[in-house]
Amino acid sequence: MKQFLDEDFLLESKSAEELYHMHARQLPIIDFHCHLSPKDIAENRQFENITEAWLEGDHYKWRAMRANGINEEYCTGNAEPFEKFKKWAGTVPFTMTNPLYHWTHLELKRYFNISGQLLTTETCGEIFKETSRLLKTEEFRVLGLLEKMKVEVICTTDDPSDDLGYHKAHSESGNNLVLLPAFRPDNAYAVNDPKTYNLYLEKLGDVAGKAINNYTDLVGVLEERVEYFHAFGCRLSDHGLDFIPKINYELSDLSRIFNKVRNGNQLQKDEIAQFKLGLLVRLGKLYHQYGWTQQYHLGALRNNNSRMLRILGQDTGFDSIGDFPQAEGLSHLLNLLDTTDHLSKTILYNLNPADNELFATMAGNFGDGTIAGKVQYGSAWWFLDQKSGMKRQLETLGNMGLLSRFVGMLTDSRSFLSFPRHEYFRRILCNLLGSQIEKGLLPNDKKWIGQMVKAISYQNAASYFNLPKENTINV
């Protein structure tokens, strides 16, 4: 019987062990999509205790605690830090078979060298005391935590209205970690709620220093913000959408629709779809102009619990997988950009596992021989970033595309203790390839397949995104 979380955790053959330990284990990390706070990085935050580091914004843990019958006071409420941690510790044994059980103990082991104890109600006092003691030392401030995991680059997720002041502050700190923004313009086409949208336009106009009175103004401001982000080292955009609509539109339609919503009027369903698609196409051409990579995260059914949305707000753990139609709209957008030769490097992420093959084959439609892996089928995302979800994504990509050109894993996390997820992914990748070697499905060519592991784990991302290698701002 294997020991839980030993050095060969998730590695089920000698070939898998060799691939991981010889080729993946020591590689640094490029985390090209996450939701970490640039403020915490710039200020090199020091956590008072592990409750702050673990439970402050982690909706994965909140969902598990709620499912375990834990009152909201201990999730997002004002309970004392140790009492919150104790409730989480009491939930952990019930998370067996959920990735949270693996992640929790990997994080305790990799950051705090706690490997002889499982987190339970009985052990939580000692673990809380030891982790909190370490977190109060200089070595365990935010930048120290990132250095422990060999994180080289972090791309945060930033609205066009962000002034990127914390990115600038970090760039001036002299720290070797490269902190870059990523452009997330979802609010710019969120026209379904006129009141909220108009408030956003005022905010965006204020940061740009000009009023946004018509569609031309909006496009002009977004162009200026892309240029501004680019000067801060931004090379990626990101879009979180339920689905991409397939609909026809004219520029005159977009101007008319903008005027209507700017005057506070509710739009029709087709008008919302036209505006969203029209602005996505315009932004896509802009990304191509600047040589950026665009990312599309598709398929989340968000804010299902209206009562908790009213109490807690968005991104608090009440989202799920949606069953939206994806193929035609996604194909339509990519084709509109490709037709005029404005399709930039693109990564597609699905949340519904039923869409795995759809997304993998969609990516293959738009390779044009100019860039290896130009359109990528992205890593298993959100509810799918667990052992079976990652394995299925890797197998689907291997069956229908070029796994060897894959840019690999990202954390998509709000926690500075989440970086062992890269290790988790690398172990699953090595186990998959090692298993195929052992079964004779791949040759026993450890040199080539070892290089493939290195590429997927780190090197492909390093070359694909063309990211700045240091904190340089040209503003």
Tab-separated table of C-alpha atoms in Angstrom:
chain	number	residue	atom	x	y	z
A	1	MET	CA	0.000	0.000	0.000
A	2	LYS	CA	1.390	3.383	-0.992
A	3	GLN	CA	1.708	6.124	1.602
A	4	PHE	CA	-0.611	9.108	1.146
A	5	LEU	CA	1.078	12.095	-0.518
A	6	ASP	CA	4.519	10.472	-0.781
A	7	GLU	CA	7.178	11.566	-3.252
A	8	ASP	CA	5.518	9.512	-5.984
A	9	PHE	CA	2.000	10.793	-5.317
A	10	LEU	CA	-0.210	10.310	-8.416
A	11	LEU	CA	2.678	8.579	-10.232
A	12	GLU	CA	1.631	4.991	-10.921
A	13	SER	CA	4.607	3.633	-12.863
A	14	LYS	CA	8.380	3.837	-12.981
A	15	SER	CA	8.181	5.743	-16.251
A	16	ALA	CA	5.841	8.316	-14.680
A	17	GLU	CA	8.184	8.699	-11.712
A	18	GLU	CA	11.161	9.252	-14.000
A	19	LEU	CA	9.340	11.799	-16.158
A	20	TYR	CA	8.209	13.810	-13.162
A	21	HIS	CA	11.340	13.737	-11.015
A	22	MET	CA	13.807	14.140	-13.889
A	23	HIS	CA	11.944	16.591	-16.111
A	24	ALA	CA	9.091	18.417	-14.342
A	25	ARG	CA	9.744	18.688	-10.625
A	26	GLN	CA	12.244	21.536	-10.587
A	27	LEU	CA	10.726	23.727	-13.281
A	28	PRO	CA	9.658	27.294	-12.449
A	29	ILE	CA	6.090	28.533	-12.881
A	30	ILE	CA	4.531	30.991	-15.297
A	31	ASP	CA	1.013	31.620	-13.982
A	32	PHE	CA	-0.621	33.330	-16.945
A	33	HIS	CA	-4.136	33.524	-15.511
A	34	CYS	CA	-5.073	34.098	-11.877
A	35	HIS	CA	-7.104	36.399	-9.657
A	36	LEU	CA	-4.401	37.263	-7.136
A	37	SER	CA	-4.342	40.752	-5.660
A	38	PRO	CA	-1.660	42.992	-7.204
A	39	LYS	CA	-1.964	45.118	-4.052
A	40	ASP	CA	-0.911	42.201	-1.872
A	41	ILE	CA	2.060	41.539	-4.160
A	42	ALA	CA	3.165	45.174	-4.375
A	43	GLU	CA	2.906	45.591	-0.605
A	44	ASN	CA	4.430	42.156	0.065
A	45	ARG	CA	1.554	41.380	2.377
A	46	GLN	CA	2.115	39.501	5.595
A	47	PHE	CA	-0.761	37.241	6.637
A	48	GLU	CA	-1.586	37.181	10.323
A	49	ASN	CA	-2.655	33.548	10.194
A	50	ILE	CA	-3.513	30.741	7.810
A	51	THR	CA	-7.198	31.654	7.938
A	52	GLU	CA	-6.399	34.898	6.117
A	53	ALA	CA	-4.251	33.067	3.586
A	54	TRP	CA	-6.693	30.216	3.000
A	55	LEU	CA	-10.259	31.341	3.601
A	56	GLU	CA	-10.259	35.044	2.773
A	57	GLY	CA	-11.433	34.667	-0.814
A	58	ASP	CA	-11.503	30.975	-1.656
A	59	HIS	CA	-14.993	30.082	-2.840
A	60	TYR	CA	-13.896	26.455	-3.380
A	61	LYS	CA	-13.517	26.076	0.391
A	62	TRP	CA	-16.660	28.100	1.138
A	63	ARG	CA	-18.745	25.790	-1.069
A	64	ALA	CA	-17.385	22.718	0.703
A	65	MET	CA	-18.035	24.208	4.127
A	66	ARG	CA	-21.614	25.138	3.219
A	67	ALA	CA	-22.186	21.642	1.851
A	68	ASN	CA	-20.912	20.324	5.186
A	69	GLY	CA	-23.509	22.330	7.075
A	70	ILE	CA	-21.197	25.130	8.248
A	71	ASN	CA	-22.856	28.474	8.958
A	72	GLU	CA	-21.934	31.400	6.705
A	73	GLU	CA	-20.456	33.193	9.720
A	74	TYR	CA	-17.483	30.808	9.452
A	75	CYS	CA	-17.130	31.139	5.677
A	76	THR	CA	-17.447	34.804	4.704
A	77	GLY	CA	-18.634	36.140	8.068
A	78	ASN	CA	-16.975	37.717	11.092
A	79	ALA	CA	-16.154	34.675	13.203
A	80	GLU	CA	-12.743	34.660	14.899
A	81	PRO	CA	-9.901	33.412	12.638
A	82	PHE	CA	-9.218	30.248	14.617
A	83	GLU	CA	-12.902	29.377	14.799
A	84	LYS	CA	-13.137	29.701	11.000
A	85	PHE	CA	-10.051	27.539	10.586
A	86	LYS	CA	-11.433	24.942	12.972
A	87	LYS	CA	-14.636	24.718	10.927
A	88	TRP	CA	-12.576	24.273	7.756
A	89	ALA	CA	-10.416	21.648	9.479
A	90	GLY	CA	-13.565	19.802	10.504
A	91	THR	CA	-14.743	19.875	6.896
A	92	VAL	CA	-11.489	18.592	5.378
A	93	PRO	CA	-12.015	14.878	6.232
A	94	PHE	CA	-15.363	15.094	4.438
A	95	THR	CA	-13.668	16.374	1.273
A	96	MET	CA	-12.015	13.016	0.541
A	97	THR	CA	-12.210	12.370	-3.249
A	98	ASN	CA	-12.604	16.128	-3.802
A	99	PRO	CA	-9.394	17.850	-5.046
A	100	LEU	CA	-9.589	20.099	-1.999
A	101	TYR	CA	-8.347	17.189	0.119
A	102	HIS	CA	-5.235	16.816	-2.023
A	103	TRP	CA	-4.655	20.555	-2.410
A	104	THR	CA	-5.025	21.220	1.313
A	105	HIS	CA	-2.397	18.689	2.310
A	106	LEU	CA	-0.077	19.541	-0.591
A	107	GLU	CA	-0.133	23.177	0.506
A	108	LEU	CA	0.594	22.284	4.131
A	109	LYS	CA	3.487	20.123	2.981
A	110	ARG	CA	5.040	22.374	0.356
A	111	TYR	CA	4.808	25.695	2.198
A	112	PHE	CA	4.968	24.672	5.864
A	113	ASN	CA	6.681	21.257	5.767
A	114	ILE	CA	3.708	19.676	7.547
A	115	SER	CA	3.557	16.119	6.233
A	116	GLY	CA	3.062	13.899	9.257
A	117	GLN	CA	-0.372	15.191	10.176
A	118	LEU	CA	-3.704	15.215	8.407
A	119	LEU	CA	-5.816	18.300	9.006
A	120	THR	CA	-8.714	17.468	11.293
A	121	THR	CA	-10.523	19.087	14.213
A	122	GLU	CA	-8.081	17.297	16.527
A	123	THR	CA	-4.925	18.548	14.779
A	124	CYS	CA	-6.101	22.003	13.773
A	125	GLY	CA	-4.895	23.784	16.929
A	126	GLU	CA	-1.293	22.718	16.486
A	127	ILE	CA	-1.359	23.329	12.736
A	128	PHE	CA	-2.940	26.772	13.160
A	129	LYS	CA	-0.271	27.714	15.693
A	130	GLU	CA	2.659	26.500	13.573
A	131	THR	CA	1.481	27.935	10.261
A	132	SER	CA	0.594	31.265	11.856
A	133	ARG	CA	4.028	31.420	13.480
A	134	LEU	CA	5.708	30.907	10.116
A	135	LEU	CA	3.434	33.338	8.290
A	136	LYS	CA	4.546	36.101	10.639
A	137	THR	CA	8.183	35.705	9.562
A	138	GLU	CA	9.780	37.655	6.718
A	139	GLU	CA	10.321	34.519	4.652
A	140	PHE	CA	6.588	33.824	4.566
A	141	ARG	CA	5.368	37.160	3.305
A	142	VAL	CA	3.667	37.057	-0.104
A	143	LEU	CA	6.842	37.383	-2.161
A	144	GLY	CA	8.512	34.691	-0.074
A	145	LEU	CA	5.595	32.323	-0.628
A	146	LEU	CA	5.842	32.875	-4.377
A	147	GLU	CA	9.601	32.369	-4.337
A	148	LYS	CA	9.183	29.037	-2.522
A	149	MET	CA	7.145	27.776	-5.462
A	150	LYS	CA	9.594	29.147	-8.063
A	151	VAL	CA	6.982	31.477	-9.527
A	152	GLU	CA	8.625	33.596	-12.238
A	153	VAL	CA	5.636	35.398	-13.764
A	154	ILE	CA	2.143	36.257	-12.556
A	155	CYS	CA	-0.501	37.713	-14.856
A	156	THR	CA	-3.323	39.170	-12.802
A	157	THR	CA	-6.869	39.842	-14.053
A	158	ASP	CA	-7.573	43.556	-14.446
A	159	ASP	CA	-10.462	45.698	-15.618
A	160	PRO	CA	-9.737	48.385	-18.277
A	161	SER	CA	-10.562	51.000	-15.631
A	162	ASP	CA	-7.713	49.853	-13.336
A	163	ASP	CA	-4.886	52.369	-13.108
A	164	LEU	CA	-2.319	49.550	-12.570
A	165	GLY	CA	-0.711	51.517	-9.764
A	166	TYR	CA	0.213	48.391	-7.837
A	167	HIS	CA	1.856	46.887	-10.904
A	168	LYS	CA	3.905	50.065	-11.195
A	169	ALA	CA	4.825	49.974	-7.509
A	170	HIS	CA	5.968	46.373	-7.790
A	171	SER	CA	8.022	47.137	-10.895
A	172	GLU	CA	9.884	49.769	-8.900
A	173	SER	CA	10.537	47.432	-5.958
A	174	GLY	CA	13.426	45.590	-7.576
A	175	ASN	CA	11.910	42.172	-6.915
A	176	ASN	CA	12.627	39.518	-9.539
A	177	LEU	CA	9.023	38.329	-9.767
A	178	VAL	CA	7.509	39.612	-13.026
A	179	LEU	CA	4.029	40.970	-12.291
A	180	LEU	CA	1.956	41.744	-15.390
A	181	PRO	CA	-1.654	42.798	-15.907
A	182	ALA	CA	-4.108	40.943	-18.126
A	183	PHE	CA	-6.928	42.871	-19.809
A	184	ARG	CA	-10.440	41.716	-18.756
A	185	PRO	CA	-13.016	43.958	-20.500
A	186	ASP	CA	-16.196	42.067	-19.545
A	187	ASN	CA	-17.767	45.195	-18.035
A	188	ALA	CA	-17.353	47.068	-21.316
A	189	TYR	CA	-20.023	44.949	-23.023
A	190	ALA	CA	-22.200	44.114	-19.976
A	191	VAL	CA	-25.149	46.100	-21.363
A	192	ASN	CA	-27.901	43.933	-19.901
A	193	ASP	CA	-28.225	46.270	-16.874
A	194	PRO	CA	-28.318	49.915	-18.100
A	195	LYS	CA	-27.885	51.487	-14.658
A	196	THR	CA	-24.822	49.428	-13.755
A	197	TYR	CA	-23.393	49.829	-17.250
A	198	ASN	CA	-23.677	53.612	-17.211
A	199	LEU	CA	-22.002	53.796	-13.824
A	200	TYR	CA	-19.169	51.729	-15.261
A	201	LEU	CA	-18.833	54.033	-18.276
A	202	GLU	CA	-18.448	56.989	-15.915
A	203	LYS	CA	-15.693	55.153	-14.058
A	204	LEU	CA	-13.927	54.159	-17.276
A	205	GLY	CA	-14.223	57.689	-18.647
A	206	ASP	CA	-12.775	59.148	-15.460
A	207	VAL	CA	-9.652	56.985	-15.579
A	208	ALA	CA	-9.229	57.778	-19.290
A	209	GLY	CA	-9.803	61.480	-18.746
A	210	LYS	CA	-12.596	61.803	-21.286
A	211	ALA	CA	-16.351	61.448	-21.478
A	212	ILE	CA	-17.838	58.380	-23.181
A	213	ASN	CA	-20.899	59.735	-24.954
A	214	ASN	CA	-21.139	57.471	-27.989
A	215	TYR	CA	-19.862	54.171	-29.371
A	216	THR	CA	-16.899	55.826	-31.063
A	217	ASP	CA	-15.861	57.280	-27.695
A	218	LEU	CA	-16.079	53.845	-26.094
A	219	VAL	CA	-13.915	52.199	-28.739
A	220	GLY	CA	-11.414	55.049	-28.551
A	221	VAL	CA	-11.107	54.760	-24.769
A	222	LEU	CA	-10.678	50.995	-24.945
A	223	GLU	CA	-7.963	51.436	-27.554
A	224	GLU	CA	-6.169	53.849	-25.246
A	225	ARG	CA	-6.498	51.434	-22.323
A	226	VAL	CA	-5.064	48.572	-24.388
A	227	GLU	CA	-2.101	50.802	-25.272
A	228	TYR	CA	-1.737	51.719	-21.585
A	229	PHE	CA	-1.866	48.073	-20.471
A	230	HIS	CA	0.640	47.119	-23.178
A	231	ALA	CA	3.093	49.662	-21.793
A	232	PHE	CA	2.828	47.864	-18.436
A	233	GLY	CA	3.830	44.570	-20.065
A	234	CYS	CA	0.334	43.214	-20.683
A	235	ARG	CA	0.301	40.600	-23.430
A	236	LEU	CA	-2.931	38.758	-22.641
A	237	SER	CA	-6.615	39.537	-22.592
A	238	ASP	CA	-9.307	37.429	-21.000
A	239	HIS	CA	-13.067	37.172	-21.397
A	240	GLY	CA	-15.518	35.415	-19.102
A	241	LEU	CA	-18.704	34.652	-21.047
A	242	ASP	CA	-21.574	32.215	-20.775
A	243	PHE	CA	-21.442	31.805	-24.555
A	244	ILE	CA	-20.631	33.844	-27.661
A	245	PRO	CA	-23.695	34.781	-29.705
A	246	LYS	CA	-23.982	34.104	-33.414
A	247	ILE	CA	-25.750	37.118	-34.873
A	248	ASN	CA	-25.325	39.631	-37.684
A	249	TYR	CA	-24.751	43.308	-37.013
A	250	GLU	CA	-23.661	46.555	-38.659
A	251	LEU	CA	-21.590	49.346	-37.157
A	252	SER	CA	-24.692	51.517	-37.243
A	253	ASP	CA	-26.447	48.911	-35.074
A	254	LEU	CA	-23.707	49.177	-32.448
A	255	SER	CA	-23.941	52.965	-32.341
A	256	ARG	CA	-27.718	52.877	-32.044
A	257	ILE	CA	-27.628	50.224	-29.313
A	258	PHE	CA	-25.013	52.157	-27.363
A	259	ASN	CA	-27.083	55.330	-27.513
A	260	LYS	CA	-30.115	53.427	-26.308
A	261	VAL	CA	-28.406	51.931	-23.269
A	262	ARG	CA	-26.524	55.170	-22.559
A	263	ASN	CA	-29.901	56.844	-22.229
A	264	GLY	CA	-30.846	54.286	-19.605
A	265	ASN	CA	-33.127	52.123	-21.734
A	266	GLN	CA	-33.350	48.363	-21.457
A	267	LEU	CA	-32.108	46.477	-24.512
A	268	GLN	CA	-33.747	43.610	-26.338
A	269	LYS	CA	-32.056	40.192	-26.262
A	270	ASP	CA	-30.825	40.482	-29.860
A	271	GLU	CA	-29.456	43.969	-29.209
A	272	ILE	CA	-27.431	42.708	-26.251
A	273	ALA	CA	-26.058	39.906	-28.434
A	274	GLN	CA	-25.180	42.259	-31.304
A	275	PHE	CA	-23.388	44.702	-29.050
A	276	LYS	CA	-21.427	41.994	-27.275
A	277	LEU	CA	-20.292	40.309	-30.480
A	278	GLY	CA	-19.499	43.600	-32.218
A	279	LEU	CA	-17.273	44.781	-29.383
A	280	LEU	CA	-15.581	41.372	-29.084
A	281	VAL	CA	-14.669	41.544	-32.775
A	282	ARG	CA	-13.317	45.082	-32.408
A	283	LEU	CA	-11.289	44.096	-29.374
A	284	GLY	CA	-10.023	40.972	-31.122
A	285	LYS	CA	-8.618	43.084	-33.943
A	286	LEU	CA	-6.968	45.322	-31.389
A	287	TYR	CA	-5.310	42.352	-29.656
A	288	HIS	CA	-3.974	41.198	-33.013
A	289	GLN	CA	-2.517	44.644	-33.621
A	290	TYR	CA	-0.572	44.484	-30.350
A	291	GLY	CA	0.447	40.834	-30.671
A	292	TRP	CA	-1.530	39.735	-27.605
A	293	THR	CA	-3.027	36.362	-26.785
A	294	GLN	CA	-6.790	36.380	-26.208
A	295	GLN	CA	-8.459	33.956	-23.791
A	296	TYR	CA	-12.120	32.932	-23.707
A	297	HIS	CA	-13.537	31.247	-20.602
A	298	LEU	CA	-16.942	29.955	-21.633
A	299	GLY	CA	-19.783	28.102	-19.964
A	300	ALA	CA	-20.297	29.302	-16.395
A	301	LEU	CA	-23.848	29.751	-15.112
A	302	ARG	CA	-23.223	32.492	-12.577
A	303	ASN	CA	-25.020	33.865	-9.516
A	304	ASN	CA	-27.599	31.093	-9.270
A	305	ASN	CA	-28.583	31.926	-5.700
A	306	SER	CA	-30.185	35.367	-5.867
A	307	ARG	CA	-30.588	35.593	-2.097
A	308	MET	CA	-26.883	35.018	-1.458
A	309	LEU	CA	-25.965	37.294	-4.367
A	310	ARG	CA	-27.907	40.061	-2.644
A	311	ILE	CA	-26.198	39.365	0.695
A	312	LEU	CA	-22.619	38.561	-0.368
A	313	GLY	CA	-22.227	39.781	-3.956
A	314	GLN	CA	-20.576	38.042	-6.907
A	315	ASP	CA	-17.775	35.458	-6.885
A	316	THR	CA	-18.707	33.977	-3.519
A	317	GLY	CA	-19.320	30.395	-4.559
A	318	PHE	CA	-22.786	30.211	-6.112
A	319	ASP	CA	-21.822	29.565	-9.734
A	320	SER	CA	-22.050	26.268	-11.608
A	321	ILE	CA	-21.576	24.603	-14.966
A	322	GLY	CA	-23.997	25.835	-17.630
A	323	ASP	CA	-25.325	23.967	-20.666
A	324	PHE	CA	-25.121	26.796	-23.179
A	325	PRO	CA	-24.722	26.181	-26.930
A	326	GLN	CA	-21.105	26.939	-27.773
A	327	ALA	CA	-20.066	25.747	-31.227
A	328	GLU	CA	-21.711	28.119	-33.703
A	329	GLY	CA	-21.095	31.357	-31.813
A	330	LEU	CA	-17.471	30.544	-31.043
A	331	SER	CA	-16.850	29.516	-34.630
A	332	HIS	CA	-18.570	32.698	-35.853
A	333	LEU	CA	-16.349	34.990	-33.757
A	334	LEU	CA	-13.099	33.249	-34.647
A	335	ASN	CA	-14.063	33.161	-38.321
A	336	LEU	CA	-14.946	36.883	-38.394
A	337	LEU	CA	-11.458	37.643	-37.084
A	338	ASP	CA	-9.693	35.101	-39.274
A	339	THR	CA	-11.433	36.247	-42.453
A	340	THR	CA	-9.725	39.643	-42.238
A	341	ASP	CA	-6.468	38.097	-40.922
A	342	HIS	CA	-6.981	39.615	-37.468
A	343	LEU	CA	-7.103	36.419	-35.415
A	344	SER	CA	-4.445	36.600	-32.739
A	345	LYS	CA	-3.186	33.725	-30.602
A	346	THR	CA	-6.214	32.349	-28.768
A	347	ILE	CA	-6.892	29.997	-25.845
A	348	LEU	CA	-10.325	28.412	-25.429
A	349	TYR	CA	-11.537	27.108	-22.051
A	350	ASN	CA	-14.768	25.163	-21.552
A	351	LEU	CA	-16.512	24.640	-18.214
A	352	ASN	CA	-18.952	21.964	-19.343
A	353	PRO	CA	-17.049	18.672	-19.822
A	354	ALA	CA	-19.564	17.710	-22.517
A	355	ASP	CA	-17.852	20.375	-24.648
A	356	ASN	CA	-14.314	18.938	-24.432
A	357	GLU	CA	-14.223	17.536	-27.955
A	358	LEU	CA	-16.085	20.558	-29.305
A	359	PHE	CA	-13.436	22.969	-28.005
A	360	ALA	CA	-10.490	20.776	-28.990
A	361	THR	CA	-11.723	20.456	-32.556
A	362	MET	CA	-12.694	24.132	-32.735
A	363	ALA	CA	-9.104	25.071	-31.922
A	364	GLY	CA	-7.945	22.929	-34.842
A	365	ASN	CA	-10.105	24.875	-37.294
A	366	PHE	CA	-8.004	28.030	-37.072
A	367	GLY	CA	-4.380	26.937	-37.145
A	368	ASP	CA	-2.801	28.617	-40.159
A	369	GLY	CA	0.809	27.453	-40.027
A	370	THR	CA	2.141	30.787	-38.791
A	371	ILE	CA	2.492	29.914	-35.090
A	372	ALA	CA	2.744	26.498	-33.427
A	373	GLY	CA	-0.404	26.037	-31.379
A	374	LYS	CA	-1.854	29.357	-32.494
A	375	VAL	CA	-5.346	28.465	-31.255
A	376	GLN	CA	-5.147	26.389	-28.089
A	377	TYR	CA	-7.546	24.151	-26.230
A	378	GLY	CA	-6.901	25.480	-22.723
A	379	SER	CA	-6.353	23.665	-19.456
A	380	ALA	CA	-9.157	22.109	-17.426
A	381	TRP	CA	-10.858	25.070	-15.769
A	382	TRP	CA	-12.664	25.717	-12.467
A	383	PHE	CA	-14.885	22.727	-11.693
A	384	LEU	CA	-12.751	20.646	-14.072
A	385	ASP	CA	-9.304	21.387	-12.606
A	386	GLN	CA	-9.215	18.115	-10.686
A	387	LYS	CA	-7.579	14.767	-11.377
A	388	SER	CA	-10.166	13.277	-13.722
A	389	GLY	CA	-10.950	16.638	-15.369
A	390	MET	CA	-7.287	17.326	-16.131
A	391	LYS	CA	-6.769	13.801	-17.422
A	392	ARG	CA	-9.777	14.059	-19.741
A	393	GLN	CA	-8.633	17.448	-21.048
A	394	LEU	CA	-5.130	16.112	-21.744
A	395	GLU	CA	-6.489	12.997	-23.433
A	396	THR	CA	-8.932	15.006	-25.550
A	397	LEU	CA	-6.217	17.381	-26.675
A	398	GLY	CA	-3.891	14.451	-27.350
A	399	ASN	CA	-6.548	12.712	-29.422
A	400	MET	CA	-7.606	15.735	-31.465
A	401	GLY	CA	-4.693	18.156	-31.464
A	402	LEU	CA	-1.032	18.453	-30.541
A	403	LEU	CA	-0.561	17.869	-26.817
A	404	SER	CA	3.138	18.627	-27.244
A	405	ARG	CA	2.305	22.277	-28.130
A	406	PHE	CA	0.030	22.812	-25.111
A	407	VAL	CA	0.847	25.861	-22.940
A	408	GLY	CA	-0.127	24.030	-19.779
A	409	MET	CA	-1.511	24.864	-16.374
A	410	LEU	CA	-2.591	28.006	-14.534
A	411	THR	CA	-3.991	28.486	-11.032
A	412	ASP	CA	-7.077	30.662	-11.785
A	413	SER	CA	-6.863	31.304	-8.047
A	414	ARG	CA	-7.278	34.037	-5.457
A	415	SER	CA	-4.976	32.306	-2.962
A	416	PHE	CA	-1.225	32.733	-2.633
A	417	LEU	CA	-1.042	29.172	-1.324
A	418	SER	CA	-2.508	27.647	-4.497
A	419	PHE	CA	0.656	27.109	-6.532
A	420	PRO	CA	1.015	23.385	-5.778
A	421	ARG	CA	-1.792	23.054	-8.338
A	422	HIS	CA	0.970	23.315	-10.944
A	423	GLU	CA	2.692	20.347	-9.306
A	424	TYR	CA	-0.632	18.494	-9.256
A	425	PHE	CA	-1.049	19.081	-12.995
A	426	ARG	CA	2.532	18.067	-13.782
A	427	ARG	CA	2.170	14.814	-11.865
A	428	ILE	CA	-1.054	13.997	-13.712
A	429	LEU	CA	0.623	14.788	-17.054
A	430	CYS	CA	3.631	12.593	-16.260
A	431	ASN	CA	1.412	9.772	-15.054
A	432	LEU	CA	-0.601	9.883	-18.277
A	433	LEU	CA	2.483	9.771	-20.493
A	434	GLY	CA	4.265	7.251	-18.259
A	435	SER	CA	1.254	4.935	-18.391
A	436	GLN	CA	1.272	5.040	-22.189
A	437	ILE	CA	4.992	4.206	-22.232
A	438	GLU	CA	4.441	1.248	-19.899
A	439	LYS	CA	1.589	-0.058	-22.081
A	440	GLY	CA	3.610	0.260	-25.285
A	441	LEU	CA	1.385	3.019	-26.617
A	442	LEU	CA	4.373	5.375	-26.699
A	443	PRO	CA	8.034	4.500	-27.281
A	444	ASN	CA	10.376	4.337	-24.310
A	445	ASP	CA	12.069	7.513	-25.528
A	446	LYS	CA	12.528	9.387	-22.250
A	447	LYS	CA	14.675	12.047	-23.879
A	448	TRP	CA	11.957	13.150	-26.317
A	449	ILE	CA	9.004	12.620	-23.999
A	450	GLY	CA	10.919	14.246	-21.144
A	451	GLN	CA	11.399	17.299	-23.348
A	452	MET	CA	7.673	17.201	-24.116
A	453	VAL	CA	6.951	17.281	-20.361
A	454	LYS	CA	9.241	20.284	-19.908
A	455	ALA	CA	7.589	22.069	-22.812
A	456	ILE	CA	4.035	21.560	-21.549
A	457	SER	CA	4.972	22.356	-17.953
A	458	TYR	CA	6.907	25.556	-18.656
A	459	GLN	CA	8.713	26.141	-21.943
A	460	ASN	CA	5.710	26.412	-24.268
A	461	ALA	CA	4.168	29.154	-22.134
A	462	ALA	CA	7.506	30.970	-21.932
A	463	SER	CA	7.758	31.186	-25.726
A	464	TYR	CA	4.072	31.387	-26.712
A	465	PHE	CA	3.081	34.493	-24.748
A	466	ASN	CA	6.155	36.582	-25.536
A	467	LEU	CA	6.017	38.066	-22.037
A	468	PRO	CA	8.501	40.641	-20.780
A	469	LYS	CA	11.266	38.946	-18.799
A	470	GLU	CA	11.529	41.732	-16.265
A	471	ASN	CA	9.397	44.409	-14.687
A	472	THR	CA	9.687	47.156	-17.291
A	473	ILE	CA	7.042	49.826	-17.770
A	474	ASN	CA	7.137	52.146	-20.766
A	475	VAL	CA	4.650	54.792	-19.665
